[in-house]
mmCIF file of C-alpha atoms and ligand atoms in Angstrom:
data_model
loop_
_atom_site.group_PDB
_atom_site.id
_atom_site.type_symbol
_atom_site.label_atom_id
_atom_site.label_comp_id
_atom_site.label_asym_id
_atom_site.label_seq_id
_atom_site.Cartn_x
_atom_site.Cartn_y
_atom_site.Cartn_z
ATOM 1 C CA UNK A 1 35.982 -62.614 74.385
ATOM 2 C CA UNK A 2 37.846 -61.362 71.647
ATOM 3 C CA UNK A 3 41.954 -61.822 72.699
ATOM 4 C CA UNK A 4 43.788 -58.616 71.926
ATOM 5 C CA UNK A 5 45.612 -58.694 68.865
ATOM 6 C CA UNK A 6 49.033 -55.922 68.391
ATOM 7 C CA UNK A 7 50.531 -56.151 65.456
ATOM 8 C CA UNK A 8 53.704 -53.930 64.314
ATOM 9 C CA UNK A 9 53.954 -52.795 60.731
ATOM 10 C CA UNK A 10 57.616 -51.662 60.108
ATOM 11 C CA UNK A 11 56.885 -50.609 56.028
ATOM 12 C CA UNK A 12 60.279 -50.027 54.812
ATOM 13 C CA UNK A 13 62.240 -49.547 57.461
ATOM 14 C CA UNK A 14 65.300 -51.803 58.877
ATOM 15 C CA UNK A 15 67.509 -54.142 57.504
ATOM 16 C CA UNK A 16 68.158 -57.716 58.447
ATOM 17 C CA UNK A 17 70.899 -56.713 60.756
ATOM 18 C CA UNK A 18 68.601 -54.406 62.446
ATOM 19 C CA UNK A 19 66.047 -56.724 62.436
ATOM 20 C CA UNK A 20 67.905 -59.197 64.528
ATOM 21 C CA UNK A 21 69.019 -56.461 66.769
ATOM 22 C CA UNK A 22 65.488 -55.667 67.231
ATOM 23 C CA UNK A 23 64.426 -58.923 68.069
ATOM 24 C CA UNK A 24 67.342 -59.473 70.834
ATOM 25 C CA UNK A 25 66.214 -56.709 72.520
ATOM 26 C CA UNK A 26 61.949 -57.132 72.044
ATOM 27 C CA UNK A 27 61.548 -60.715 72.752
ATOM 28 C CA UNK A 28 62.877 -60.573 76.722
ATOM 29 C CA UNK A 29 60.545 -57.767 76.884
ATOM 30 C CA UNK A 30 57.459 -59.252 76.235
ATOM 31 C CA UNK A 31 58.479 -63.094 76.872
ATOM 32 C CA UNK A 32 55.865 -62.845 79.750
ATOM 33 C CA UNK A 33 52.679 -61.495 78.086
ATOM 34 C CA UNK A 34 50.370 -64.796 77.572
ATOM 35 C CA UNK A 35 47.062 -62.893 76.737
ATOM 36 C CA UNK A 36 47.843 -60.987 73.580
ATOM 37 C CA UNK A 37 48.679 -61.976 69.990
ATOM 38 C CA UNK A 38 51.287 -60.292 69.198
ATOM 39 C CA UNK A 39 52.743 -59.725 65.265
ATOM 40 C CA UNK A 40 55.168 -57.787 63.495
ATOM 41 C CA UNK A 41 55.354 -57.151 59.659
ATOM 42 C CA UNK A 42 58.959 -56.251 58.868
ATOM 43 C CA UNK A 43 60.135 -55.915 55.157
ATOM 44 C CA UNK A 44 59.940 -58.999 53.237
ATOM 45 C CA UNK A 45 63.894 -59.460 52.941
ATOM 46 C CA UNK A 46 63.819 -59.474 56.479
ATOM 47 C CA UNK A 47 61.189 -62.099 57.198
ATOM 48 C CA UNK A 48 63.179 -65.033 57.350
ATOM 49 C CA UNK A 49 65.629 -63.927 59.559
ATOM 50 C CA UNK A 50 62.505 -62.652 61.712
ATOM 51 C CA UNK A 51 60.941 -65.912 61.610
ATOM 52 C CA UNK A 52 64.303 -67.901 62.574
ATOM 53 C CA UNK A 53 64.685 -65.388 65.592
ATOM 54 C CA UNK A 54 60.769 -65.782 66.721
ATOM 55 C CA UNK A 55 60.444 -69.343 66.527
ATOM 56 C CA UNK A 56 59.174 -70.928 69.935
ATOM 57 C CA UNK A 57 58.192 -67.402 71.175
ATOM 58 C CA UNK A 58 55.001 -65.307 71.655
ATOM 59 C CA UNK A 59 55.717 -63.499 68.492
ATOM 60 C CA UNK A 60 54.418 -64.329 64.885
ATOM 61 C CA UNK A 61 55.639 -62.799 61.833
ATOM 62 C CA UNK A 62 53.411 -61.133 59.022
ATOM 63 C CA UNK A 63 54.513 -59.920 55.506
ATOM 64 C CA UNK A 64 53.355 -56.465 54.349
ATOM 65 C CA UNK A 65 51.789 -57.231 51.008
ATOM 66 C CA UNK A 66 51.943 -59.751 48.393
ATOM 67 C CA UNK A 67 50.657 -60.550 44.758
ATOM 68 C CA UNK A 68 47.626 -62.626 44.030
ATOM 69 C CA UNK A 69 48.887 -64.724 41.256
ATOM 70 C CA UNK A 70 50.999 -68.145 42.191
ATOM 71 C CA UNK A 71 53.737 -67.473 40.149
ATOM 72 C CA UNK A 72 55.004 -66.224 36.506
ATOM 73 C CA UNK A 73 56.765 -62.973 35.275
ATOM 74 C CA UNK A 74 55.638 -60.315 37.709
ATOM 75 C CA UNK A 75 59.122 -58.840 38.686
ATOM 76 C CA UNK A 76 59.348 -57.680 42.060
ATOM 77 C CA UNK A 77 56.499 -59.252 43.561
ATOM 78 C CA UNK A 78 56.069 -62.217 45.990
ATOM 79 C CA UNK A 79 53.029 -64.507 46.375
ATOM 80 C CA UNK A 80 51.320 -66.082 49.048
ATOM 81 C CA UNK A 81 53.056 -69.615 48.870
ATOM 82 C CA UNK A 82 56.723 -67.934 49.058
ATOM 83 C CA UNK A 83 55.592 -65.890 52.052
ATOM 84 C CA UNK A 84 53.885 -69.218 53.788
ATOM 85 C CA UNK A 85 57.470 -71.742 52.682
ATOM 86 C CA UNK A 86 59.076 -68.894 54.653
ATOM 87 C CA UNK A 87 57.498 -69.845 57.666
ATOM 88 C CA UNK A 88 55.508 -66.538 57.913
ATOM 89 C CA UNK A 89 51.460 -66.755 58.844
ATOM 90 C CA UNK A 90 50.233 -63.866 58.314
ATOM 91 C CA UNK A 91 49.920 -60.756 55.577
ATOM 92 C CA UNK A 92 48.800 -57.572 55.675
ATOM 93 C CA UNK A 93 46.443 -56.531 52.649
ATOM 94 C CA UNK A 94 45.423 -53.308 51.367
ATOM 95 C CA UNK A 95 47.381 -50.866 53.690
ATOM 96 C CA UNK A 96 46.439 -47.184 53.017
ATOM 97 C CA UNK A 97 50.008 -46.355 51.696
ATOM 98 C CA UNK A 98 49.494 -49.068 48.857
ATOM 99 C CA UNK A 99 46.080 -47.728 48.343
ATOM 100 C CA UNK A 100 47.349 -44.238 48.026
ATOM 101 C CA UNK A 101 50.900 -44.765 46.127
ATOM 102 C CA UNK A 102 50.532 -47.964 44.271
ATOM 103 C CA UNK A 103 47.103 -47.136 43.319
ATOM 104 C CA UNK A 104 45.300 -50.565 44.484
ATOM 105 C CA UNK A 105 41.805 -50.570 44.030
ATOM 106 C CA UNK A 106 39.060 -52.749 45.975
ATOM 107 C CA UNK A 107 38.802 -55.344 43.303
ATOM 108 C CA UNK A 108 42.344 -55.841 43.469
ATOM 109 C CA UNK A 109 42.764 -56.135 47.140
ATOM 110 C CA UNK A 110 39.858 -58.444 46.931
ATOM 111 C CA UNK A 111 41.962 -60.763 44.180
ATOM 112 C CA UNK A 112 45.094 -60.541 47.008
ATOM 113 C CA UNK A 113 43.217 -61.056 50.087
ATOM 114 C CA UNK A 114 41.621 -64.389 48.259
ATOM 115 C CA UNK A 115 44.894 -65.445 46.990
ATOM 116 C CA UNK A 116 46.323 -65.044 50.388
ATOM 117 C CA UNK A 117 43.518 -67.264 52.460
ATOM 118 C CA UNK A 118 43.431 -69.649 49.943
ATOM 119 C CA UNK A 119 47.354 -70.282 50.146
ATOM 120 C CA UNK A 120 46.680 -70.917 54.203
ATOM 121 C CA UNK A 121 47.759 -67.277 55.228
ATOM 122 C CA UNK A 122 45.762 -65.215 57.499
ATOM 123 C CA UNK A 123 44.808 -61.566 56.447
ATOM 124 C CA UNK A 124 45.001 -58.400 58.081
ATOM 125 C CA UNK A 125 42.816 -56.136 56.221
ATOM 126 C CA UNK A 126 43.458 -52.672 56.462
ATOM 127 C CA UNK A 127 40.352 -50.082 55.670
ATOM 128 C CA UNK A 128 40.123 -46.310 56.306
ATOM 129 C CA UNK A 129 39.057 -42.767 54.878
ATOM 130 C CA UNK A 130 41.109 -39.721 54.106
ATOM 131 C CA UNK A 131 40.281 -36.376 56.104
ATOM 132 C CA UNK A 132 38.773 -35.123 53.225
ATOM 133 C CA UNK A 133 36.257 -38.087 53.107
ATOM 134 C CA UNK A 134 35.710 -37.506 56.808
ATOM 135 C CA UNK A 135 35.304 -33.895 56.222
ATOM 136 C CA UNK A 136 32.731 -34.737 53.433
ATOM 137 C CA UNK A 137 30.535 -36.917 55.601
ATOM 138 C CA UNK A 138 31.482 -40.035 53.831
ATOM 139 C CA UNK A 139 33.356 -42.244 56.377
ATOM 140 C CA UNK A 140 30.398 -44.623 55.982
ATOM 141 C CA UNK A 141 30.171 -44.767 52.451
ATOM 142 C CA UNK A 142 34.153 -45.046 51.942
ATOM 143 C CA UNK A 143 34.345 -47.883 54.948
ATOM 144 C CA UNK A 144 31.358 -49.746 53.554
ATOM 145 C CA UNK A 145 32.478 -49.986 49.968
ATOM 146 C CA UNK A 146 36.180 -51.062 51.085
ATOM 147 C CA UNK A 147 34.831 -53.871 52.975
ATOM 148 C CA UNK A 148 31.756 -55.085 50.720
ATOM 149 C CA UNK A 149 33.887 -54.559 47.669
ATOM 150 C CA UNK A 150 37.295 -55.780 49.160
ATOM 151 C CA UNK A 151 35.825 -58.901 50.842
ATOM 152 C CA UNK A 152 33.655 -60.080 48.424
ATOM 153 C CA UNK A 153 33.189 -63.517 48.430
ATOM 154 C CA UNK A 154 35.700 -64.160 51.091
ATOM 155 C CA UNK A 155 34.852 -66.055 54.269
ATOM 156 C CA UNK A 156 35.940 -64.522 57.658
ATOM 157 C CA UNK A 157 37.986 -67.029 58.727
ATOM 158 C CA UNK A 158 41.371 -66.202 59.370
ATOM 159 C CA UNK A 159 40.716 -62.632 58.859
ATOM 160 C CA UNK A 160 41.596 -59.613 60.714
ATOM 161 C CA UNK A 161 40.377 -56.307 60.244
ATOM 162 C CA UNK A 162 42.452 -53.015 60.678
ATOM 163 C CA UNK A 163 40.918 -49.707 60.953
ATOM 164 C CA UNK A 164 43.362 -47.087 59.809
ATOM 165 C CA UNK A 165 42.065 -43.725 59.273
ATOM 166 C CA UNK A 166 44.394 -42.157 56.732
ATOM 167 C CA UNK A 167 44.657 -38.588 58.462
ATOM 168 C CA UNK A 168 45.853 -40.503 61.733
ATOM 169 C CA UNK A 169 48.765 -42.730 59.995
ATOM 170 C CA UNK A 170 52.057 -41.355 60.576
ATOM 171 C CA UNK A 171 50.773 -37.704 61.551
ATOM 172 C CA UNK A 172 51.178 -37.883 65.209
ATOM 173 C CA UNK A 173 46.752 -37.208 65.138
ATOM 174 C CA UNK A 174 45.170 -40.151 66.918
ATOM 175 C CA UNK A 175 41.650 -40.695 66.398
ATOM 176 C CA UNK A 176 39.940 -40.249 69.848
ATOM 177 C CA UNK A 177 39.192 -43.290 71.480
ATOM 178 C CA UNK A 178 35.407 -42.217 70.899
ATOM 179 C CA UNK A 179 36.187 -41.449 67.000
ATOM 180 C CA UNK A 180 37.610 -45.109 66.947
ATOM 181 C CA UNK A 181 34.872 -46.719 68.657
ATOM 182 C CA UNK A 182 32.162 -45.128 66.685
ATOM 183 C CA UNK A 183 34.330 -46.319 63.509
ATOM 184 C CA UNK A 184 34.505 -49.828 64.761
ATOM 185 C CA UNK A 185 30.891 -50.148 65.697
ATOM 186 C CA UNK A 186 30.207 -49.366 62.372
ATOM 187 C CA UNK A 187 32.506 -51.557 60.880
ATOM 188 C CA UNK A 188 31.177 -54.864 63.020
ATOM 189 C CA UNK A 189 27.652 -54.015 61.886
ATOM 190 C CA UNK A 190 28.826 -54.274 58.207
ATOM 191 C CA UNK A 191 30.601 -57.186 58.843
ATOM 192 C CA UNK A 192 27.645 -58.660 60.364
ATOM 193 C CA UNK A 193 25.780 -57.940 57.194
ATOM 194 C CA UNK A 194 28.465 -59.833 55.702
ATOM 195 C CA UNK A 195 29.057 -62.639 58.027
ATOM 196 C CA UNK A 196 26.444 -62.627 60.514
ATOM 197 C CA UNK A 197 27.196 -64.022 64.498
ATOM 198 C CA UNK A 198 31.026 -64.728 62.875
ATOM 199 C CA UNK A 199 31.693 -60.890 62.943
ATOM 200 C CA UNK A 200 31.547 -60.849 66.871
ATOM 201 C CA UNK A 201 34.579 -63.093 66.967
ATOM 202 C CA UNK A 202 36.417 -60.903 64.292
ATOM 203 C CA UNK A 203 39.626 -58.684 65.908
ATOM 204 C CA UNK A 204 39.140 -55.280 64.455
ATOM 205 C CA UNK A 205 42.424 -53.495 64.929
ATOM 206 C CA UNK A 206 42.757 -49.416 65.488
ATOM 207 C CA UNK A 207 45.813 -47.994 63.521
ATOM 208 C CA UNK A 208 46.964 -44.471 63.609
ATOM 209 C CA UNK A 209 49.779 -42.815 65.854
ATOM 210 C CA UNK A 210 49.072 -45.423 68.497
ATOM 211 C CA UNK A 211 51.789 -44.822 71.083
ATOM 212 C CA UNK A 212 52.529 -46.028 74.640
ATOM 213 C CA UNK A 213 50.672 -43.239 76.100
ATOM 214 C CA UNK A 214 47.119 -43.819 74.046
ATOM 215 C CA UNK A 215 47.259 -47.447 73.786
ATOM 216 C CA UNK A 216 45.411 -48.185 76.847
ATOM 217 C CA UNK A 217 42.409 -45.698 76.573
ATOM 218 C CA UNK A 218 41.716 -46.577 72.836
ATOM 219 C CA UNK A 219 41.854 -50.520 74.103
ATOM 220 C CA UNK A 220 39.419 -49.816 76.790
ATOM 221 C CA UNK A 221 36.516 -49.301 73.998
ATOM 222 C CA UNK A 222 34.268 -52.161 73.449
ATOM 223 C CA UNK A 223 34.862 -52.731 69.655
ATOM 224 C CA UNK A 224 38.613 -51.734 69.804
ATOM 225 C CA UNK A 225 40.081 -55.064 69.765
ATOM 226 C CA UNK A 226 43.937 -54.388 69.369
ATOM 227 C CA UNK A 227 46.484 -52.168 67.412
ATOM 228 C CA UNK A 228 48.188 -51.927 64.122
ATOM 229 C CA UNK A 229 51.481 -49.534 64.769
ATOM 230 C CA UNK A 230 53.938 -48.078 62.537
ATOM 231 C CA UNK A 231 56.394 -45.524 63.816
ATOM 232 C CA UNK A 232 56.140 -46.969 67.789
ATOM 233 C CA UNK A 233 56.759 -50.283 66.670
ATOM 234 C CA UNK A 234 60.446 -49.846 65.560
ATOM 235 C CA UNK A 235 62.294 -49.315 68.934
ATOM 236 C CA UNK A 236 61.714 -52.356 70.896
ATOM 237 C CA UNK A 237 60.988 -50.326 74.134
ATOM 238 C CA UNK A 238 57.994 -48.514 73.033
ATOM 239 C CA UNK A 239 56.435 -51.408 71.113
ATOM 240 C CA UNK A 240 57.202 -53.513 74.081
ATOM 241 C CA UNK A 241 54.785 -50.895 76.214
ATOM 242 C CA UNK A 242 51.970 -51.080 73.519
ATOM 243 C CA UNK A 243 51.978 -54.876 73.619
ATOM 244 C CA UNK A 244 52.001 -54.651 77.832
ATOM 245 C CA UNK A 245 49.352 -51.789 77.375
ATOM 246 C CA UNK A 246 46.997 -53.608 80.681
HETATM 247 C C1 PEP B 301 50.461 -47.649 59.865
HETATM 248 O O1 PEP B 301 51.813 -47.895 59.372
HETATM 249 O O2 PEP B 301 49.793 -48.668 59.429
HETATM 250 C C2 PEP B 301 50.527 -47.121 61.186
HETATM 251 C C3 PEP B 301 49.140 -46.907 61.768
HETATM 252 O O3 PEP B 301 51.550 -45.778 60.984
HETATM 253 P P1 PEP B 301 51.736 -44.978 62.441
HETATM 254 O O4 PEP B 301 51.513 -45.706 63.912
HETATM 255 O O5 PEP B 301 52.964 -44.445 62.616
HETATM 256 O O6 PEP B 301 50.544 -44.019 62.480
#
């Protein structure tokens, strides 16, 4: 039985002060949730404050990105060790906005994932097809490539996969529960080829306009183990409703 995993991705939203205001409201709303992993990825500058405020709670913190080198002349970047030392156990890798706006390739994301895991971080690894790839019948080709190249020579331990169709991110258009299940089943099949029976234990999250009113149906599908939530995670009230989807 895979434990549900609900994660927030705040992208470039919320200052440190707004982060503190969010947790003040959010933590009491979810304090009784015992059977869901709850993870929030604030902007890097807010990580220390978020770690401090969630200490001893049922909420864990994630980075949104990292660089694969340990240290050096890489202006603007942060390393896995820096994230870990800040008390943050997770990082997202390969979000479609990183792939699209910062030209991050499968090979580059493979290096980041390896660096994160080697340092001891857990990785939420994102994949997903664009609308033109879907319409061109290329879903399986794209997801297959993102998994085999992105996760090349990487072990399954400490990985969470997020399937996020690019056309559904921030658009208000959600994949139907059936579309999500079809893609997740395909992804699990690919993960089986990579990891054998361990693939049965890997959590596959759906991301793309998840809201309080659609999360329950998405989560009812057998291969949908959680959600990665952008817009609807910015308000304590709506994100707490998503966390309490049952
Ligand atoms: C995301 O940022 O990963 C995401 C899925 O965003 P949204 O929920 O706003 O579509």
